[in-house]
PDB file of C-alpha atoms in Angstrom:
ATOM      1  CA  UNK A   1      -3.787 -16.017 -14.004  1.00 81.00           C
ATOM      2  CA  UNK A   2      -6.097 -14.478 -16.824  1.00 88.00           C
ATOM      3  CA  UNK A   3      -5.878 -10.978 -17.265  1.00 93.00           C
ATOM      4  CA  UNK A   4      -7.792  -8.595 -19.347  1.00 95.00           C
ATOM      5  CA  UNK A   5      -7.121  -5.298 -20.439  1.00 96.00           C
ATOM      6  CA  UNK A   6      -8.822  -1.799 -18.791  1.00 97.00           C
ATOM      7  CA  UNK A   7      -8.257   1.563 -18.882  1.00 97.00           C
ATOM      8  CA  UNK A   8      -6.990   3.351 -15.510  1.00 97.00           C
ATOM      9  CA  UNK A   9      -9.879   5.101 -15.054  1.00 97.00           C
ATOM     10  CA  UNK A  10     -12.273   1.956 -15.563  1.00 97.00           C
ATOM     11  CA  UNK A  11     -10.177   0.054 -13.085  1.00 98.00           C
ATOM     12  CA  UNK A  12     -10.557   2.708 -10.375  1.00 98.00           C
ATOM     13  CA  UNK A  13     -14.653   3.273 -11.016  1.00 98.00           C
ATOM     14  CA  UNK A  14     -14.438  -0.559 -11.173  1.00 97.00           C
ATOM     15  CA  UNK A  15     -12.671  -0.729  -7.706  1.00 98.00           C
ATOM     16  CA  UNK A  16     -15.091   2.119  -6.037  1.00 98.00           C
ATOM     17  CA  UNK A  17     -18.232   0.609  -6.884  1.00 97.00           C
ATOM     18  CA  UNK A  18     -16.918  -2.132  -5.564  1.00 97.00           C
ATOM     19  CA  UNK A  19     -16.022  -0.349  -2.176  1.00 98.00           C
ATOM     20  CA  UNK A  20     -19.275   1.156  -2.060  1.00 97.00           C
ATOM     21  CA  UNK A  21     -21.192  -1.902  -1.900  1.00 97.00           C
ATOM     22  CA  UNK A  22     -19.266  -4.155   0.393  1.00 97.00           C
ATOM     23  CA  UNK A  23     -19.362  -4.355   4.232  1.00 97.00           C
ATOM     24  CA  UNK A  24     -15.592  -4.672   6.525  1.00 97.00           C
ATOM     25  CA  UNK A  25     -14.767  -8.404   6.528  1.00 96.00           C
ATOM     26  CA  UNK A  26     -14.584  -7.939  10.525  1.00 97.00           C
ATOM     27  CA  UNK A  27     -18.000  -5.884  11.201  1.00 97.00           C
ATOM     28  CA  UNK A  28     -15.655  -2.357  11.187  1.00 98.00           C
ATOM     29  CA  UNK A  29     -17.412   0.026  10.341  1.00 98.00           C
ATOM     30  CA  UNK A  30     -14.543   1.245   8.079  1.00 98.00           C
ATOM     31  CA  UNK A  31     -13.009  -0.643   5.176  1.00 98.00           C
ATOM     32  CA  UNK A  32      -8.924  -0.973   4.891  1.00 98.00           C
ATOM     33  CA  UNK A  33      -7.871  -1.321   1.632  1.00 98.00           C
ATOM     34  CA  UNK A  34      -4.312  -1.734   0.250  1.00 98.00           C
ATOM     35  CA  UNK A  35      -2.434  -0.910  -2.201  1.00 98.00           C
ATOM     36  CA  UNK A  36       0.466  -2.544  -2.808  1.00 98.00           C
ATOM     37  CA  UNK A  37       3.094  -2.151  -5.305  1.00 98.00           C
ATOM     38  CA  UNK A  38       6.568  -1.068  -5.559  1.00 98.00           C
ATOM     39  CA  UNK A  39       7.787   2.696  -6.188  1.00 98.00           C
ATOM     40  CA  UNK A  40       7.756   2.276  -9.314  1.00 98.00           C
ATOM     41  CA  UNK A  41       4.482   1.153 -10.304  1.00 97.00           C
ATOM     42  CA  UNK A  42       2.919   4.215  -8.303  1.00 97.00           C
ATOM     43  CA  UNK A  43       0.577   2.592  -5.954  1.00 98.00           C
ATOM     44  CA  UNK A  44       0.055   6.563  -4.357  1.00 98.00           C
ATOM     45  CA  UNK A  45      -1.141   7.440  -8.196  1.00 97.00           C
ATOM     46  CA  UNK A  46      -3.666   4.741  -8.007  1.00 98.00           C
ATOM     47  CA  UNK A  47      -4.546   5.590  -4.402  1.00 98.00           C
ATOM     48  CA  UNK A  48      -5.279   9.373  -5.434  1.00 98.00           C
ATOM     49  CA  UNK A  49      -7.118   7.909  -8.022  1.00 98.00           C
ATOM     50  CA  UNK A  50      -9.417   5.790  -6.490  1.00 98.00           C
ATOM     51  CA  UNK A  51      -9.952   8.373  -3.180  1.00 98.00           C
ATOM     52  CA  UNK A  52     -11.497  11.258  -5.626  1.00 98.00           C
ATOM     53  CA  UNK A  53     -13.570   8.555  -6.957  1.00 98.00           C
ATOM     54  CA  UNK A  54     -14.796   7.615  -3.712  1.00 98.00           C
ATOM     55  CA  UNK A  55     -15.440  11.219  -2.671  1.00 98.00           C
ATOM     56  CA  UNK A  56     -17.935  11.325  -5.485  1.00 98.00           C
ATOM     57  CA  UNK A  57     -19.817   8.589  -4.437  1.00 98.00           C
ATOM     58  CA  UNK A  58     -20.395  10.223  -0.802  1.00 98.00           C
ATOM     59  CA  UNK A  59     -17.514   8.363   0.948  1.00 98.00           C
ATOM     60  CA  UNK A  60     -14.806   9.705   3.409  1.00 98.00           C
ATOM     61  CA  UNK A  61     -11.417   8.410   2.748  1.00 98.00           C
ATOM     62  CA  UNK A  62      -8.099   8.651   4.696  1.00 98.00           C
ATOM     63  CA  UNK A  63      -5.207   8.257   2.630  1.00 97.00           C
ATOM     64  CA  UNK A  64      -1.871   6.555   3.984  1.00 97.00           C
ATOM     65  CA  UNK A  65       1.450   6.008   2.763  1.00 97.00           C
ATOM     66  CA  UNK A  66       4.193   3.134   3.965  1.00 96.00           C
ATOM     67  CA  UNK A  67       6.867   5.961   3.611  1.00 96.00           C
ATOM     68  CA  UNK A  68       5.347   7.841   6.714  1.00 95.00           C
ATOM     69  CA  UNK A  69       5.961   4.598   8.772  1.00 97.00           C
ATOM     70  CA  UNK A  70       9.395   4.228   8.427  1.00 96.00           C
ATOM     71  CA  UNK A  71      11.462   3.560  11.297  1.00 95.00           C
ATOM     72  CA  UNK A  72      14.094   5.692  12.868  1.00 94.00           C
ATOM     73  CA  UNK A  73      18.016   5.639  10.589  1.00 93.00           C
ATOM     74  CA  UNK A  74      19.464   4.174  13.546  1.00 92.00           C
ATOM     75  CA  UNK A  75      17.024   0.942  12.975  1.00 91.00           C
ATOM     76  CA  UNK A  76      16.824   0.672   9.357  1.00 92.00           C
ATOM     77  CA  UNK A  77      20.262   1.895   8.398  1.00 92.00           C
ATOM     78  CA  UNK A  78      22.077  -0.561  10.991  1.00 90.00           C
ATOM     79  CA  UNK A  79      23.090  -2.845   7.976  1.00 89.00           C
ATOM     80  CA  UNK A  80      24.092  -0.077   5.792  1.00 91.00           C
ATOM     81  CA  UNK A  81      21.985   2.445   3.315  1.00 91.00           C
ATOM     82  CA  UNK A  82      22.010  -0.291   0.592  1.00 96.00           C
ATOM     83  CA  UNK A  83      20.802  -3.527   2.673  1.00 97.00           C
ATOM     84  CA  UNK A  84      17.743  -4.822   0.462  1.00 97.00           C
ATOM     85  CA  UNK A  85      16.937  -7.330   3.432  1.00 97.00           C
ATOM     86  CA  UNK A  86      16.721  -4.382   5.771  1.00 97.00           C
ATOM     87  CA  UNK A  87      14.546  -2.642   3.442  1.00 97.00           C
ATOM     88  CA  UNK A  88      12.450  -5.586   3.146  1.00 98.00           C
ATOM     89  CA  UNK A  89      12.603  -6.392   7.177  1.00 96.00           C
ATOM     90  CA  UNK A  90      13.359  -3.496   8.895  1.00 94.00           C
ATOM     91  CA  UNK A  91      12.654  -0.134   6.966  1.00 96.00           C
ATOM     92  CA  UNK A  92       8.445  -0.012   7.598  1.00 97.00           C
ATOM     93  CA  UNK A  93       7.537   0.715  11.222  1.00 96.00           C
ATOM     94  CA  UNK A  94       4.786  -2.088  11.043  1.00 97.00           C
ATOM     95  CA  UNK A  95       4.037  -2.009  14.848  1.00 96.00           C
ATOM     96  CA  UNK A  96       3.201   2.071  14.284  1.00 96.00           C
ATOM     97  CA  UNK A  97       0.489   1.115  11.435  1.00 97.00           C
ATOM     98  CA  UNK A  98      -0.620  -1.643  13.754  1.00 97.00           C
ATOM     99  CA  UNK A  99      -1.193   0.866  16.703  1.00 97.00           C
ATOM    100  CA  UNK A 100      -2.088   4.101  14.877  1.00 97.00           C
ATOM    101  CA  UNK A 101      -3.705   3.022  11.752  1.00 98.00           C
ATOM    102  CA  UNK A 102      -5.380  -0.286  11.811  1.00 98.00           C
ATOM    103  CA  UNK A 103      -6.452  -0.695  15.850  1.00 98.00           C
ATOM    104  CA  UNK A 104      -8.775   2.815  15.658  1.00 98.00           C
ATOM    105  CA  UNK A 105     -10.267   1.321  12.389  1.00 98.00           C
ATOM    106  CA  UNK A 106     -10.969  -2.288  14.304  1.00 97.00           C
ATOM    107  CA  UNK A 107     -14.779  -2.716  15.071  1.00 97.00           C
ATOM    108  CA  UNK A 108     -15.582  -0.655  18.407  1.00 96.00           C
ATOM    109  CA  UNK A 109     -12.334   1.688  17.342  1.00 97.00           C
ATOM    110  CA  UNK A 110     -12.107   5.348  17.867  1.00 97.00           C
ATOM    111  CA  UNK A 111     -11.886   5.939  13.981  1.00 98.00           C
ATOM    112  CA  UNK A 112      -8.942   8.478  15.152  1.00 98.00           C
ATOM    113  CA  UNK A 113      -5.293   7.284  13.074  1.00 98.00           C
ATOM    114  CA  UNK A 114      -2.452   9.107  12.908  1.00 96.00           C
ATOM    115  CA  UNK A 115      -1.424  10.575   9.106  1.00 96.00           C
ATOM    116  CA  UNK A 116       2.225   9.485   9.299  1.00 96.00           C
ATOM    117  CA  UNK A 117       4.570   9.516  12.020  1.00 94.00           C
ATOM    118  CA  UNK A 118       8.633   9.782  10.697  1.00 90.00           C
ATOM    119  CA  UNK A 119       9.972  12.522   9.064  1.00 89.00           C
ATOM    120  CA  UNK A 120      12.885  10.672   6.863  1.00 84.00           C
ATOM    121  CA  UNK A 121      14.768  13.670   5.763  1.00 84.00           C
ATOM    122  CA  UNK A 122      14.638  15.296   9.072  1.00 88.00           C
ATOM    123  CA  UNK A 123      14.812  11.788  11.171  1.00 88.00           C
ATOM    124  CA  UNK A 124      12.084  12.500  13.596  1.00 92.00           C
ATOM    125  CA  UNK A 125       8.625  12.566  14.591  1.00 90.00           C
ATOM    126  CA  UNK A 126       6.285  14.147  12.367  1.00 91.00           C
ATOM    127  CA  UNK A 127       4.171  15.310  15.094  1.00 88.00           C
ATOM    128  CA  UNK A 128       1.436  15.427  12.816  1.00 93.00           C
ATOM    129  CA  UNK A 129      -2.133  15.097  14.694  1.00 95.00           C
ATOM    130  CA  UNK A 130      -4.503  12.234  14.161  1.00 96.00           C
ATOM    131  CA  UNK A 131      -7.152  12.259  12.075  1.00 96.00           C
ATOM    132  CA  UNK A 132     -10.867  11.244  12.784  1.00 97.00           C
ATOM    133  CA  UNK A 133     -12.345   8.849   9.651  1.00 98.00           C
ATOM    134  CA  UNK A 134     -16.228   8.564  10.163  1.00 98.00           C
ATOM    135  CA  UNK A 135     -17.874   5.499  10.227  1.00 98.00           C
ATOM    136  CA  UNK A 136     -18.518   4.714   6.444  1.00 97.00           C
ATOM    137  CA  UNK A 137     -14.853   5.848   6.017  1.00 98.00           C
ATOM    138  CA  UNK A 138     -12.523   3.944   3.891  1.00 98.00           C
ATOM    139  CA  UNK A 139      -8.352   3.455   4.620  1.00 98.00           C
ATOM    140  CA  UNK A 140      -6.387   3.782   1.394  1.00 98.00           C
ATOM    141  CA  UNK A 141      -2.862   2.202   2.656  1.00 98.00           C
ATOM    142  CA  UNK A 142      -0.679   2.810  -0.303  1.00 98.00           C
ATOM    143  CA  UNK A 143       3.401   1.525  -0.151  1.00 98.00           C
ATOM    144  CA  UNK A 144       5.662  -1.710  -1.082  1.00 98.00           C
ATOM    145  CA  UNK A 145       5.594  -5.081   0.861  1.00 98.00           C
ATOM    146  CA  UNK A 146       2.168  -4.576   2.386  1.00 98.00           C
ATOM    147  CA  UNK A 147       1.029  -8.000   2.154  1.00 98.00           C
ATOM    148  CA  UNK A 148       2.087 -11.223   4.460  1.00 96.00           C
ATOM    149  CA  UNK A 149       1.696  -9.261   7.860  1.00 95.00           C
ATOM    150  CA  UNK A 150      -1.985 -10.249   8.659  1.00 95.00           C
ATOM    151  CA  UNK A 151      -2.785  -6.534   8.056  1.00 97.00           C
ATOM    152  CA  UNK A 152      -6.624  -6.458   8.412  1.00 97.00           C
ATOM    153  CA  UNK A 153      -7.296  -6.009   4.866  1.00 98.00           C
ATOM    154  CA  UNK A 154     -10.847  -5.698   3.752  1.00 98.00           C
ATOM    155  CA  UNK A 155      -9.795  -5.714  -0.054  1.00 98.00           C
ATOM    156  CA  UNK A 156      -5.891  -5.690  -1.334  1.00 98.00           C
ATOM    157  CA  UNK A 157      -4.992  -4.587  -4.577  1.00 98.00           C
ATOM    158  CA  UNK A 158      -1.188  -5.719  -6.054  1.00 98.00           C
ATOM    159  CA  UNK A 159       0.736  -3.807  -8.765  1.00 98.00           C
ATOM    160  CA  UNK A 160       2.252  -6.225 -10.613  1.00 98.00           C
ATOM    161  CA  UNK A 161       5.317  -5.637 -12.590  1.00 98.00           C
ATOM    162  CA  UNK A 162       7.507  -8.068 -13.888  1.00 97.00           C
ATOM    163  CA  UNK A 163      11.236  -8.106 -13.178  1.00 97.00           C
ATOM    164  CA  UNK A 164      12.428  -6.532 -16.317  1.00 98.00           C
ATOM    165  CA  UNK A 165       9.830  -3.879 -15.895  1.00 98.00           C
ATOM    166  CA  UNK A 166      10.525  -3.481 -12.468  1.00 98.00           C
ATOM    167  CA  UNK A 167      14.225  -2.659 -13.570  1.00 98.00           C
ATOM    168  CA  UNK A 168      13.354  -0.572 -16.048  1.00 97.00           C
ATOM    169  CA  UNK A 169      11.190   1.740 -14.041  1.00 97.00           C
ATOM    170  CA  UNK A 170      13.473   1.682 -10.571  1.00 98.00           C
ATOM    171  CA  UNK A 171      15.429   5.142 -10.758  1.00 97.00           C
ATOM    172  CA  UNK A 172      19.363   4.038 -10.234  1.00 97.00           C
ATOM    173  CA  UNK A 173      19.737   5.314  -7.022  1.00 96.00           C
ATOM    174  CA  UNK A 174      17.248   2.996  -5.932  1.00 97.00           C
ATOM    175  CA  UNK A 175      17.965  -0.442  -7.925  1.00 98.00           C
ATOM    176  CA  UNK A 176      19.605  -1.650  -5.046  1.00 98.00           C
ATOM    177  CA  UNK A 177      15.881  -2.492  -3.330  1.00 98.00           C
ATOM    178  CA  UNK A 178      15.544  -4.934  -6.735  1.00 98.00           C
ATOM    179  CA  UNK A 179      16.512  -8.161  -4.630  1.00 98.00           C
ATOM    180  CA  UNK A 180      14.052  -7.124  -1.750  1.00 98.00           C
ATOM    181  CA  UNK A 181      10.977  -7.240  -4.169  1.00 98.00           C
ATOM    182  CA  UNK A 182      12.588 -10.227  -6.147  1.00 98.00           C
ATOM    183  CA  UNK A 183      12.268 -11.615  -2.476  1.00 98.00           C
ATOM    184  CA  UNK A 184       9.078 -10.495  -1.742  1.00 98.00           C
ATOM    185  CA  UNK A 185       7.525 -11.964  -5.008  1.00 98.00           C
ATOM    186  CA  UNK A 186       9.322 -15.389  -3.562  1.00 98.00           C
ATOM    187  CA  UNK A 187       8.118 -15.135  -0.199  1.00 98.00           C
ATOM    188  CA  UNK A 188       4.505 -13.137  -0.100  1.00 98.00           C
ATOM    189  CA  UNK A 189       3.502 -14.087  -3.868  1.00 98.00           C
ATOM    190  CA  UNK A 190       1.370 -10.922  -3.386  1.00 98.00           C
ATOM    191  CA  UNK A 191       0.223 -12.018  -6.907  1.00 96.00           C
ATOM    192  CA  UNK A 192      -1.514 -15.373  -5.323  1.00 96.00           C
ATOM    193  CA  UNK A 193      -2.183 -13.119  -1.859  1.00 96.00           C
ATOM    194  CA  UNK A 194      -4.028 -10.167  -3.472  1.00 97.00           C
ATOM    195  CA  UNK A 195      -7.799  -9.875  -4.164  1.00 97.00           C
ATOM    196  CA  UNK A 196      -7.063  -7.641  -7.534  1.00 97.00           C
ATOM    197  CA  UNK A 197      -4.077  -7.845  -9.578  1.00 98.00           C
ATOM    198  CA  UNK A 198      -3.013  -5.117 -11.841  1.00 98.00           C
ATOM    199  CA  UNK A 199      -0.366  -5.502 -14.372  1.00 97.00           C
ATOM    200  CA  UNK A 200       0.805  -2.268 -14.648  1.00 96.00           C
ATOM    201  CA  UNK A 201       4.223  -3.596 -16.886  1.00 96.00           C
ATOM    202  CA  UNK A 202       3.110  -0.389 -19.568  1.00 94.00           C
ATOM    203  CA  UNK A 203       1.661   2.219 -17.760  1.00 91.00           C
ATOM    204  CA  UNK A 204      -0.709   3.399 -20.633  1.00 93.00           C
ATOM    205  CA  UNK A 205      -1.973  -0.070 -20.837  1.00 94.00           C
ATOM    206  CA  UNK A 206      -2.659  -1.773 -17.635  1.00 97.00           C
ATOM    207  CA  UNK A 207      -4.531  -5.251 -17.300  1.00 97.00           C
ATOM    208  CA  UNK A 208      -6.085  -7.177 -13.973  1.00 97.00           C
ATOM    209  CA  UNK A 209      -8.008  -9.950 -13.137  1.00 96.00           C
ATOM    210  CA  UNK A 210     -11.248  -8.488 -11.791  1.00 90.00           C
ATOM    211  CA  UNK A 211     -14.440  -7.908 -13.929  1.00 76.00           C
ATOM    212  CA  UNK A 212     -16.657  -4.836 -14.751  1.00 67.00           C
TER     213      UNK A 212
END
């Protein structure tokens, strides 16, 4: 795959003209949009990012992050705190963003999703109330592992870093989710799945696939 070289702010006016101008793959009349990307290439960064620039340009955005869809300890913990199939399989509640995120956003939906749903810390509900997206809105989905599960993407966007960088970057009390992205890369190839690729191995210097 070619890649050229782009600033972080090019790439996200890059990626909201883009938005702007194209219609939901399905009729919706929202677009979902995901970015995917592990931790440590800071998908939420990107995400915050692109939803200011969107803003500008007249356009309501709902911004969503995987770690708000987790599923309860007594699911995702059953193979231990350090399972890096679990946290591939079993951590992200994707039934929830089925139900409360991506059905209100399907063409004829209620454009009413629900923020987040588990509290982590506390291990419980969030409680937090939905939120209405008007047509014309646009789903940022931000989080790791988002592609492979026939999520109704209108445009997906990969962070791309490469093992060593990936290593690098992954604080130590979190290296043992390594083998679930070295899986991931095996499995999705979210680099073959995506629409944009970003190679975000130096983050002063990232590079993707797309054109101005």
């Amino acid at each position: 795959m070619r890649l050229e070289a782009i600033t972080w702010e090019r790439l996200t006016d890059a990626l909201a003209e883009r938005l702007v101008a194209m219609p939901a793959k399905d009729g919706s009349p929202w677009l979902r949009v995901a970015l995917d990307g592990a931790p440590a290439a800071s998908p939420g960064d990107l995400a915050g990012r692109l939803a200011e620039a969107l803003r500008v340009r007249g356009r309501a955005v709902h911004e969503a992050g995987t770690f708000g869809f987790l599923r309860p300890a007594s699911l995702r913990l059953e193979y231990g705190r350090e399972d890096p199939d679990a946290f591939h399989d079993e951590w992200f509640d994707r039934q929830a963003l089925w139900r409360e995120v991506f059905q209100p956003l399907d063409p004829g939906g209620t454009g009413r999703v629900l923020p987040d749903l588990w509290d982590p810390v506390a291990d419980r509900a969030t409680r937090s109330g939905y939120v209405e997206l008007p047509h014309g809105g646009i789903l940022l989905l931000h989080g790791p592992l988002l592609l492979g599960h026939w999520f109704p993407f209108d445009l997906s966007v990969h962070l791309k870093l490469s093992p060593a960088a990936l290593a690098r970057r992954t604080p130590d009390g979190e290296r043992w989710t390594l083998p679930a992205f070295a899986r991931y890369e095996a499995e999705t190839q979210p680099e073959e799945v995506a629409d944009i690729v970003v190679r975000a191995d130096d983050p002063r210097r990232p590079a993707w696939n797309g054109t101005l």
